[in-house]
Amino acid sequence: MNLDWLTPADRLKTLPPYVFARLDELKVNARRQGLDLIDLGMGNPDGATPQPVVDAAIAAIQDPANHGYPPFEGTASFRRTITNWYQRRYGVKLDPEAEALPLLGSKEGLTHLALAYVNPGDLVLVPSPAYPAHFRGPLIAGAEIYDVMLKPDNGWVIDFATIPEAIAQRAKILYFNYPSNPTAATAPREFFEEAVAFARHYEILLVHDLCYAELAFDGYQPTSLLEIPGAMDIGVEFHTLSKTYNMAGWRVGFVVGNRQVVQGLRTLKTNLDYGIFRALQTAAETALQLPDVYLHEVQARYRTRRDFLIQGLGELGWTVPKPQATMYLWVSCPPGIGSTDFAFSVLEQTGVVVTPGNAFGKGGEGYVRISLIADCDRLGEALSRFKQAGITYHAGDALVSGLRSKG
Ligand SMILES: *Cc1c(COP(=O)(O)O)cnc(C)c1O
């Protein structure tokens, strides 16, 4: 039977192609050729979930009381643990009944928030580059996206002065994320104050993704949007357990902030899912209550890798700014080569996977993102392959034309 009539809905057609799909194809080819891949492409932490969290999950799974449908809005106990954590970390007092909502990972919530708050044709402000869910969610909801272009000269921080008055007037939501994936940039507290003033003036909902709340180094403490006076009136903040606690596969995150917005998302989700398996909520509570020494270990692991890779790339001619947070390095491509060509060539020549910056929007062109998700031995192996293949920043025209001719 001819199934040409069976086409997906228009909302799928608005999505830009996933650069990751092409990258996956190349990875499969490389593996087939017997290349030992070093995959620094994904934001998938390589460590194990802390043992106390695993133990709590095992015990909770043994209890039949946890086997039924969980409450839509998450267990009261997990919501209280979330709001206690906020009080402890940021000194922000939240109502566990109305201002906190557990999520099936923060990506789920970030995307569904757009479905709950965007009408087709609404204008949504999204930085470029950005974490893909920040623009793909609104696109699915039928939004028109305005790219707020980020620049290296002001540290990849949003410059509100570049947003035209007519755009600000029309905008309904601003998604943003500091410490940032993919740029690894951090923003000062004054930036958050500016964001709140901007959003209150133009009546824009602020959606802040604080995914890297705890992966910060050298004494730097990321700012919570909700610490800023007036933010609760116009903002929500998303968190995940995926990165801090090596729990990416468990699918647990949460949103906190303005109660009307949290309730709107909850209403939508009541129609879509049944929330998180209770046993996982118990495990997540254990994670949020781990002693700080655990955090210090995770931070030290990424900091060591960061310093090692920056040093090694430096020997190959790259000047990479030292990020104060996240698990990424944001590295400029050699002059004269686009980010897709560069990432694909690096993969073909060395078996090292890095993500082309334009996967995060056109503002990421000219850069690649390297995830610090391998130990220093493997990172050292990646560096020596770069050296052998002549992949250096100052290699000049010979390298660039060499890469180009490989397509
Ligand atoms: C990894 C990541 C997420 C996804 O988190 P999940 O809770 O695993 O869905 C969300 N936002 C940013 C910026 C990320 O880097």
Short mmCIF file of C-alpha atoms and ligand atoms in Angstrom, two decimals:
data_model
loop_
_atom_site.label_atom_id
_atom_site.label_comp_id
_atom_site.label_asym_id
_atom_site.label_seq_id
_atom_site.Cartn_x
_atom_site.Cartn_y
_atom_site.Cartn_z
CA MET A 1 0.00 0.00 0.00
CA ASN A 2 1.21 3.49 -0.84
CA LEU A 3 1.59 5.45 2.38
CA ASP A 4 2.55 8.84 0.91
CA TRP A 5 -0.55 10.35 2.53
CA LEU A 6 0.70 9.29 5.97
CA THR A 7 2.95 12.26 6.62
CA PRO A 8 3.84 13.53 10.09
CA ALA A 9 2.13 16.67 11.39
CA ASP A 10 3.39 20.08 10.29
CA ARG A 11 4.84 20.72 13.74
CA LEU A 12 7.51 18.12 13.05
CA LYS A 13 8.42 19.77 9.75
CA THR A 14 9.34 23.04 11.49
CA LEU A 15 12.21 21.36 13.32
CA PRO A 16 15.69 21.93 11.89
CA PRO A 17 17.52 18.69 11.05
CA TYR A 18 19.44 17.17 13.91
CA VAL A 19 23.18 17.53 13.26
CA PHE A 20 23.60 14.69 15.73
CA ALA A 21 21.96 12.26 13.30
CA ARG A 22 24.71 12.79 10.69
CA LEU A 23 27.32 12.58 13.45
CA ASP A 24 25.82 9.26 14.55
CA GLU A 25 26.12 7.91 10.99
CA LEU A 26 29.79 8.86 10.91
CA LYS A 27 30.31 7.22 14.29
CA VAL A 28 28.77 3.98 13.06
CA ASN A 29 31.05 4.08 9.97
CA ALA A 30 34.12 4.76 12.09
CA ARG A 31 33.30 1.85 14.41
CA ARG A 32 32.76 -0.43 11.43
CA GLN A 33 36.26 0.48 10.22
CA GLY A 34 37.57 -0.65 13.60
CA LEU A 35 38.40 2.85 14.88
CA ASP A 36 38.59 3.08 18.67
CA LEU A 37 36.20 6.01 19.18
CA ILE A 38 36.75 8.57 21.93
CA ASP A 39 33.29 10.08 22.26
CA LEU A 40 33.45 13.58 23.71
CA GLY A 41 30.35 14.61 21.80
CA MET A 42 27.48 14.09 24.19
CA GLY A 43 26.74 15.70 27.53
CA ASN A 44 26.43 12.25 29.09
CA PRO A 45 28.36 11.99 32.39
CA ASP A 46 30.66 8.96 32.49
CA GLY A 47 30.65 8.32 36.25
CA ALA A 48 28.48 5.97 38.35
CA THR A 49 25.50 7.14 40.37
CA PRO A 50 26.59 7.52 44.05
CA GLN A 51 26.19 4.27 45.98
CA PRO A 52 23.81 5.68 48.66
CA VAL A 53 21.44 6.73 45.86
CA VAL A 54 21.57 3.28 44.24
CA ASP A 55 21.02 1.65 47.65
CA ALA A 56 18.01 3.88 48.38
CA ALA A 57 16.52 2.97 44.99
CA ILE A 58 17.00 -0.77 45.58
CA ALA A 59 15.34 -0.60 48.99
CA ALA A 60 12.45 1.46 47.60
CA ILE A 61 11.92 -0.93 44.68
CA GLN A 62 11.53 -3.79 47.19
CA ASP A 63 8.54 -2.02 48.76
CA PRO A 64 5.23 -2.86 47.03
CA ALA A 65 3.77 0.44 48.30
CA ASN A 66 5.91 2.09 45.61
CA HIS A 67 4.69 -0.04 42.72
CA GLY A 68 1.46 1.74 41.81
CA TYR A 69 0.92 4.98 39.90
CA PRO A 70 2.76 7.80 41.62
CA PRO A 71 0.96 11.09 42.33
CA PHE A 72 0.91 13.36 39.22
CA GLU A 73 2.59 16.21 41.04
CA GLY A 74 5.32 14.07 42.63
CA THR A 75 5.41 12.80 46.20
CA ALA A 76 4.96 15.39 48.95
CA SER A 77 8.22 14.17 50.43
CA PHE A 78 10.27 14.78 47.24
CA ARG A 79 8.70 18.23 46.80
CA ARG A 80 9.64 19.10 50.39
CA THR A 81 13.19 17.85 49.80
CA ILE A 82 13.42 20.11 46.75
CA THR A 83 12.23 23.20 48.61
CA ASN A 84 14.51 22.42 51.59
CA TRP A 85 17.43 22.12 49.16
CA TYR A 86 16.57 25.55 47.73
CA GLN A 87 16.44 27.07 51.18
CA ARG A 88 19.81 25.54 52.06
CA ARG A 89 21.59 26.36 48.77
CA TYR A 90 20.14 29.75 47.87
CA GLY A 91 18.28 30.98 50.95
CA VAL A 92 15.09 30.99 48.83
CA LYS A 93 11.86 29.96 50.53
CA LEU A 94 9.42 28.04 48.32
CA ASP A 95 6.01 26.49 48.90
CA PRO A 96 6.38 22.73 48.30
CA GLU A 97 2.66 22.47 47.47
CA ALA A 98 2.59 24.98 44.63
CA GLU A 99 6.04 26.20 43.69
CA ALA A 100 7.91 22.94 42.98
CA LEU A 101 7.15 20.20 40.45
CA PRO A 102 9.20 17.03 39.82
CA LEU A 103 9.85 16.24 36.15
CA LEU A 104 10.84 13.23 34.03
CA GLY A 105 14.18 14.95 33.47
CA SER A 106 14.44 18.67 32.84
CA LYS A 107 14.36 18.32 29.04
CA GLU A 108 10.81 16.99 29.33
CA GLY A 109 9.74 19.98 31.42
CA LEU A 110 11.57 22.59 29.34
CA THR A 111 9.85 21.30 26.21
CA HIS A 112 6.40 20.87 27.75
CA LEU A 113 6.55 24.32 29.31
CA ALA A 114 6.42 25.69 25.76
CA LEU A 115 3.35 23.57 24.99
CA ALA A 116 1.70 24.89 28.14
CA TYR A 117 2.52 28.58 27.53
CA VAL A 118 3.04 29.22 23.80
CA ASN A 119 0.25 29.84 21.31
CA PRO A 120 1.07 29.36 17.62
CA GLY A 121 2.72 32.55 16.37
CA ASP A 122 3.88 33.74 19.82
CA LEU A 123 7.39 35.13 19.86
CA VAL A 124 9.97 33.35 22.03
CA LEU A 125 13.46 34.72 22.67
CA VAL A 126 16.21 32.12 22.62
CA PRO A 127 19.95 32.78 22.72
CA SER A 128 22.03 31.43 19.86
CA PRO A 129 23.86 29.16 20.57
CA ALA A 130 21.55 27.36 23.03
CA TYR A 131 20.74 23.92 24.38
CA PRO A 132 18.50 22.50 21.61
CA ALA A 133 15.41 21.89 23.82
CA HIS A 134 15.26 25.66 24.43
CA PHE A 135 14.29 26.30 20.81
CA ARG A 136 12.94 22.91 19.73
CA GLY A 137 10.25 22.92 22.45
CA PRO A 138 8.88 26.32 21.39
CA LEU A 139 9.10 25.32 17.70
CA ILE A 140 6.97 22.24 18.39
CA ALA A 141 4.47 24.53 20.10
CA GLY A 142 4.31 26.72 16.96
CA ALA A 143 6.39 29.62 18.28
CA GLU A 144 8.24 32.10 16.18
CA ILE A 145 11.83 32.15 17.50
CA TYR A 146 13.91 35.30 17.78
CA ASP A 147 17.60 34.37 18.00
CA VAL A 148 19.41 36.51 20.55
CA MET A 149 22.91 36.28 19.10
CA LEU A 150 25.65 35.72 21.66
CA LYS A 151 29.22 36.95 21.14
CA PRO A 152 32.60 35.93 22.50
CA ASP A 153 33.58 39.56 23.21
CA ASN A 154 31.12 39.84 26.08
CA GLY A 155 31.67 36.30 27.30
CA TRP A 156 28.60 34.79 25.57
CA VAL A 157 26.30 36.63 27.97
CA ILE A 158 23.00 38.01 26.60
CA ASP A 159 23.21 41.73 25.82
CA PHE A 160 19.65 43.01 26.29
CA ALA A 161 20.53 46.19 24.39
CA THR A 162 20.76 44.13 21.17
CA ILE A 163 17.09 43.10 21.39
CA PRO A 164 15.00 45.57 19.32
CA GLU A 165 12.20 47.35 21.18
CA ALA A 166 9.47 45.92 18.91
CA ILE A 167 10.77 42.38 19.50
CA ALA A 168 10.90 42.86 23.27
CA GLN A 169 7.34 44.23 23.20
CA ARG A 170 6.06 41.15 21.36
CA ALA A 171 8.08 38.48 23.20
CA LYS A 172 6.31 36.09 25.53
CA ILE A 173 9.15 33.95 26.93
CA LEU A 174 12.95 34.11 27.25
CA TYR A 175 14.80 30.82 27.69
CA PHE A 176 18.35 31.10 29.06
CA ASN A 177 21.00 29.02 30.78
CA TYR A 178 24.03 30.07 32.90
CA PRO A 179 26.37 28.30 33.49
CA SER A 180 25.82 27.58 29.83
CA ASN A 181 25.68 24.52 27.69
CA PRO A 182 27.28 24.72 25.09
CA THR A 183 29.51 27.78 25.71
CA ALA A 184 30.46 26.97 29.34
CA ALA A 185 29.95 30.70 30.02
CA THR A 186 28.86 31.98 33.41
CA ALA A 187 26.91 35.18 34.03
CA PRO A 188 27.39 37.59 36.95
CA ARG A 189 24.62 38.31 39.42
CA GLU A 190 24.12 41.76 37.84
CA PHE A 191 23.13 40.03 34.61
CA PHE A 192 20.33 38.19 36.45
CA GLU A 193 19.16 41.50 37.93
CA GLU A 194 19.08 42.98 34.45
CA ALA A 195 17.13 39.96 33.15
CA VAL A 196 14.50 40.38 35.87
CA ALA A 197 14.16 44.11 35.19
CA PHE A 198 13.86 43.44 31.43
CA ALA A 199 11.25 40.71 31.92
CA ARG A 200 9.17 42.76 34.36
CA HIS A 201 9.23 45.78 32.07
CA TYR A 202 8.21 43.88 28.91
CA GLU A 203 6.07 41.24 30.67
CA ILE A 204 8.14 38.27 29.55
CA LEU A 205 8.28 34.90 31.30
CA LEU A 206 11.87 34.02 32.24
CA VAL A 207 12.73 30.33 31.91
CA HIS A 208 16.14 29.71 33.44
CA ASP A 209 17.82 26.32 33.04
CA LEU A 210 20.20 25.87 36.01
CA CYS A 211 21.32 22.41 34.95
CA TYR A 212 24.92 23.08 36.09
CA ALA A 213 24.02 24.49 39.51
CA GLU A 214 26.66 22.37 41.23
CA LEU A 215 29.30 21.72 38.56
CA ALA A 216 31.31 24.84 39.33
CA PHE A 217 34.98 25.23 40.14
CA ASP A 218 37.56 27.39 41.87
CA GLY A 219 35.05 28.65 44.44
CA TYR A 220 32.56 29.97 41.88
CA GLN A 221 28.91 29.61 42.99
CA PRO A 222 26.30 29.86 40.19
CA THR A 223 23.42 32.27 40.77
CA SER A 224 19.83 31.11 41.02
CA LEU A 225 17.34 33.32 39.20
CA LEU A 226 15.05 33.00 42.21
CA GLU A 227 17.60 34.71 44.47
CA ILE A 228 16.89 37.95 42.63
CA PRO A 229 14.13 40.08 44.18
CA GLY A 230 11.02 40.11 41.97
CA ALA A 231 12.04 36.99 40.00
CA MET A 232 9.30 34.80 41.52
CA ASP A 233 6.68 37.02 39.85
CA ILE A 234 7.93 36.36 36.32
CA GLY A 235 10.24 33.37 36.38
CA VAL A 236 10.76 29.64 36.76
CA GLU A 237 13.99 27.67 37.10
CA PHE A 238 14.74 24.12 35.93
CA HIS A 239 17.10 21.66 37.58
CA THR A 240 18.25 18.15 36.84
CA LEU A 241 19.89 15.36 38.80
CA SER A 242 21.43 14.01 35.59
CA LYS A 243 24.72 15.89 35.66
CA THR A 244 25.58 16.50 39.32
CA TYR A 245 24.75 12.97 40.46
CA ASN A 246 25.55 10.99 37.29
CA MET A 247 21.85 10.12 37.01
CA ALA A 248 21.19 10.91 33.33
CA GLY A 249 19.49 7.56 32.72
CA TRP A 250 17.18 7.86 35.73
CA ARG A 251 15.21 10.78 34.23
CA VAL A 252 14.67 13.01 37.26
CA GLY A 253 14.56 16.79 37.32
CA PHE A 254 12.32 19.52 38.69
CA VAL A 255 11.05 23.04 38.12
CA VAL A 256 10.52 25.69 40.78
CA GLY A 257 9.29 29.27 40.77
CA ASN A 258 6.17 31.22 39.90
CA ARG A 259 3.19 29.20 41.09
CA GLN A 260 0.89 30.07 38.20
CA VAL A 261 3.47 28.81 35.69
CA VAL A 262 4.26 25.69 37.73
CA GLN A 263 0.52 24.95 37.91
CA GLY A 264 0.10 25.44 34.16
CA LEU A 265 2.83 22.93 33.43
CA ARG A 266 1.35 20.55 35.99
CA THR A 267 -2.07 20.77 34.32
CA LEU A 268 -0.56 19.92 30.93
CA LYS A 269 1.46 17.04 32.36
CA THR A 270 -1.58 15.61 34.10
CA ASN A 271 -2.81 14.94 30.56
CA LEU A 272 0.46 13.48 29.30
CA ASP A 273 2.18 11.36 31.94
CA TYR A 274 1.91 9.88 35.40
CA GLY A 275 5.05 11.33 36.90
CA ILE A 276 8.15 9.59 38.18
CA PHE A 277 8.31 6.04 39.58
CA ARG A 278 8.08 6.51 43.37
CA ALA A 279 11.23 4.49 44.03
CA LEU A 280 13.19 6.93 41.86
CA GLN A 281 11.76 9.87 43.77
CA THR A 282 13.04 8.31 46.99
CA ALA A 283 16.46 7.87 45.39
CA ALA A 284 16.41 11.47 44.16
CA GLU A 285 15.71 12.68 47.72
CA THR A 286 18.80 10.79 48.85
CA ALA A 287 20.86 12.47 46.12
CA LEU A 288 19.77 15.99 47.09
CA GLN A 289 20.72 15.26 50.69
CA LEU A 290 24.19 13.82 50.03
CA PRO A 291 26.94 15.50 52.03
CA ASP A 292 28.86 18.24 50.22
CA VAL A 293 32.00 16.11 50.15
CA TYR A 294 30.35 14.18 47.32
CA LEU A 295 29.94 17.39 45.30
CA HIS A 296 33.56 18.31 45.93
CA GLU A 297 34.69 14.99 44.45
CA VAL A 298 32.63 15.46 41.29
CA GLN A 299 33.80 19.04 40.92
CA ALA A 300 37.44 17.98 41.39
CA ARG A 301 37.06 15.31 38.70
CA TYR A 302 35.81 17.75 36.06
CA ARG A 303 38.25 20.47 37.13
CA THR A 304 41.22 18.12 36.70
CA ARG A 305 40.03 17.12 33.23
CA ARG A 306 39.39 20.75 32.30
CA ASP A 307 42.91 21.81 33.26
CA PHE A 308 44.49 18.79 31.57
CA LEU A 309 42.70 19.33 28.26
CA ILE A 310 43.21 23.10 28.19
CA GLN A 311 46.93 22.54 28.79
CA GLY A 312 47.15 19.92 26.02
CA LEU A 313 45.14 21.97 23.52
CA GLY A 314 47.37 24.91 24.39
CA GLU A 315 50.39 22.90 23.25
CA LEU A 316 48.59 22.41 19.91
CA GLY A 317 48.04 26.15 19.50
CA TRP A 318 44.60 26.64 20.99
CA THR A 319 43.86 29.34 23.54
CA VAL A 320 40.83 28.03 25.40
CA PRO A 321 39.35 30.17 28.16
CA LYS A 322 39.12 28.30 31.47
CA PRO A 323 35.42 27.86 32.27
CA GLN A 324 34.32 28.29 35.89
CA ALA A 325 31.54 25.73 35.51
CA THR A 326 29.94 22.96 33.40
CA MET A 327 31.49 19.85 31.88
CA TYR A 328 32.42 21.43 28.53
CA LEU A 329 35.13 23.28 26.69
CA TRP A 330 33.99 25.64 23.93
CA VAL A 331 36.78 25.65 21.40
CA SER A 332 37.15 27.74 18.25
CA CYS A 333 37.68 25.94 14.96
CA PRO A 334 40.89 26.68 13.04
CA PRO A 335 40.45 29.76 10.83
CA GLY A 336 38.66 29.16 7.56
CA ILE A 337 36.78 25.96 8.34
CA GLY A 338 33.15 25.60 9.42
CA SER A 339 32.21 23.78 12.59
CA THR A 340 30.49 20.85 10.85
CA ASP A 341 33.42 20.26 8.46
CA PHE A 342 35.89 20.55 11.31
CA ALA A 343 34.04 18.15 13.66
CA PHE A 344 33.46 15.59 10.87
CA SER A 345 37.12 15.75 9.78
CA VAL A 346 38.37 15.33 13.33
CA LEU A 347 36.16 12.27 13.66
CA GLU A 348 37.28 10.76 10.36
CA GLN A 349 40.96 11.39 10.99
CA THR A 350 41.23 10.62 14.69
CA GLY A 351 38.12 8.82 15.91
CA VAL A 352 37.53 11.62 18.42
CA VAL A 353 33.94 12.84 18.54
CA VAL A 354 33.31 16.53 19.26
CA THR A 355 30.04 18.40 18.65
CA PRO A 356 29.88 21.07 15.93
CA GLY A 357 28.79 24.38 17.44
CA ASN A 358 26.08 24.96 14.84
CA ALA A 359 24.13 22.03 16.33
CA PHE A 360 23.22 24.64 18.96
CA GLY A 361 22.06 27.26 16.45
CA LYS A 362 23.81 29.53 13.97
CA GLY A 363 25.45 31.50 16.79
CA GLY A 364 27.57 28.41 17.50
CA GLU A 365 29.19 28.43 14.05
CA GLY A 366 32.99 28.50 14.21
CA TYR A 367 33.17 26.51 17.44
CA VAL A 368 33.06 22.94 18.66
CA ARG A 369 32.00 21.70 22.07
CA ILE A 370 34.18 19.14 23.80
CA SER A 371 32.61 17.29 26.74
CA LEU A 372 34.87 16.38 29.67
CA ILE A 373 33.33 12.93 29.91
CA ALA A 374 36.47 10.79 29.77
CA ASP A 375 39.36 10.44 32.20
CA CYS A 376 42.72 12.10 31.61
CA ASP A 377 44.20 8.93 30.06
CA ARG A 378 41.62 8.99 27.28
CA LEU A 379 41.82 12.77 26.91
CA GLY A 380 45.60 12.35 26.56
CA GLU A 381 45.05 9.74 23.86
CA ALA A 382 42.73 12.16 22.04
CA LEU A 383 45.40 14.87 22.22
CA SER A 384 48.13 12.62 20.86
CA ARG A 385 45.89 11.63 17.94
CA PHE A 386 45.28 15.33 17.23
CA LYS A 387 49.02 15.90 17.25
CA GLN A 388 49.68 12.97 14.96
CA ALA A 389 46.98 14.04 12.49
CA GLY A 390 48.26 17.62 12.52
CA ILE A 391 45.06 18.97 14.00
CA THR A 392 46.32 22.18 15.54
CA TYR A 393 45.02 25.69 15.72
CA HIS A 394 47.93 27.35 13.94
CA ALA A 395 48.39 24.73 11.25
CA GLY A 396 47.24 27.32 8.73
CA ASP A 397 46.19 26.74 5.16
CA ALA A 398 47.74 23.31 4.67
CA LEU A 399 45.61 21.80 7.41
CA VAL A 400 42.50 23.68 6.37
CA SER A 401 42.75 22.66 2.73
CA GLY A 402 43.68 19.13 3.81
CA LEU A 403 40.50 18.93 5.85
CA ARG A 404 38.43 20.48 3.11
CA SER A 405 39.60 18.10 0.44
CA LYS A 406 38.39 15.24 2.61
CA GLY A 407 34.94 16.79 2.34
C1 LIG B 1 21.93 17.95 30.03
C2 LIG B 1 21.06 19.17 29.97
C3 LIG B 1 19.69 19.08 30.22
C4 LIG B 1 18.98 17.75 30.28
O1 LIG B 1 18.75 17.33 31.51
P1 LIG B 1 17.79 16.08 31.78
O2 LIG B 1 17.30 16.40 33.13
O3 LIG B 1 18.66 14.88 31.74
O4 LIG B 1 16.71 16.06 30.77
C5 LIG B 1 18.95 20.25 30.27
N1 LIG B 1 19.52 21.44 30.05
C6 LIG B 1 20.83 21.56 29.79
C7 LIG B 1 21.40 22.90 29.55
C8 LIG B 1 21.64 20.43 29.73
O5 LIG B 1 22.92 20.55 29.44
#
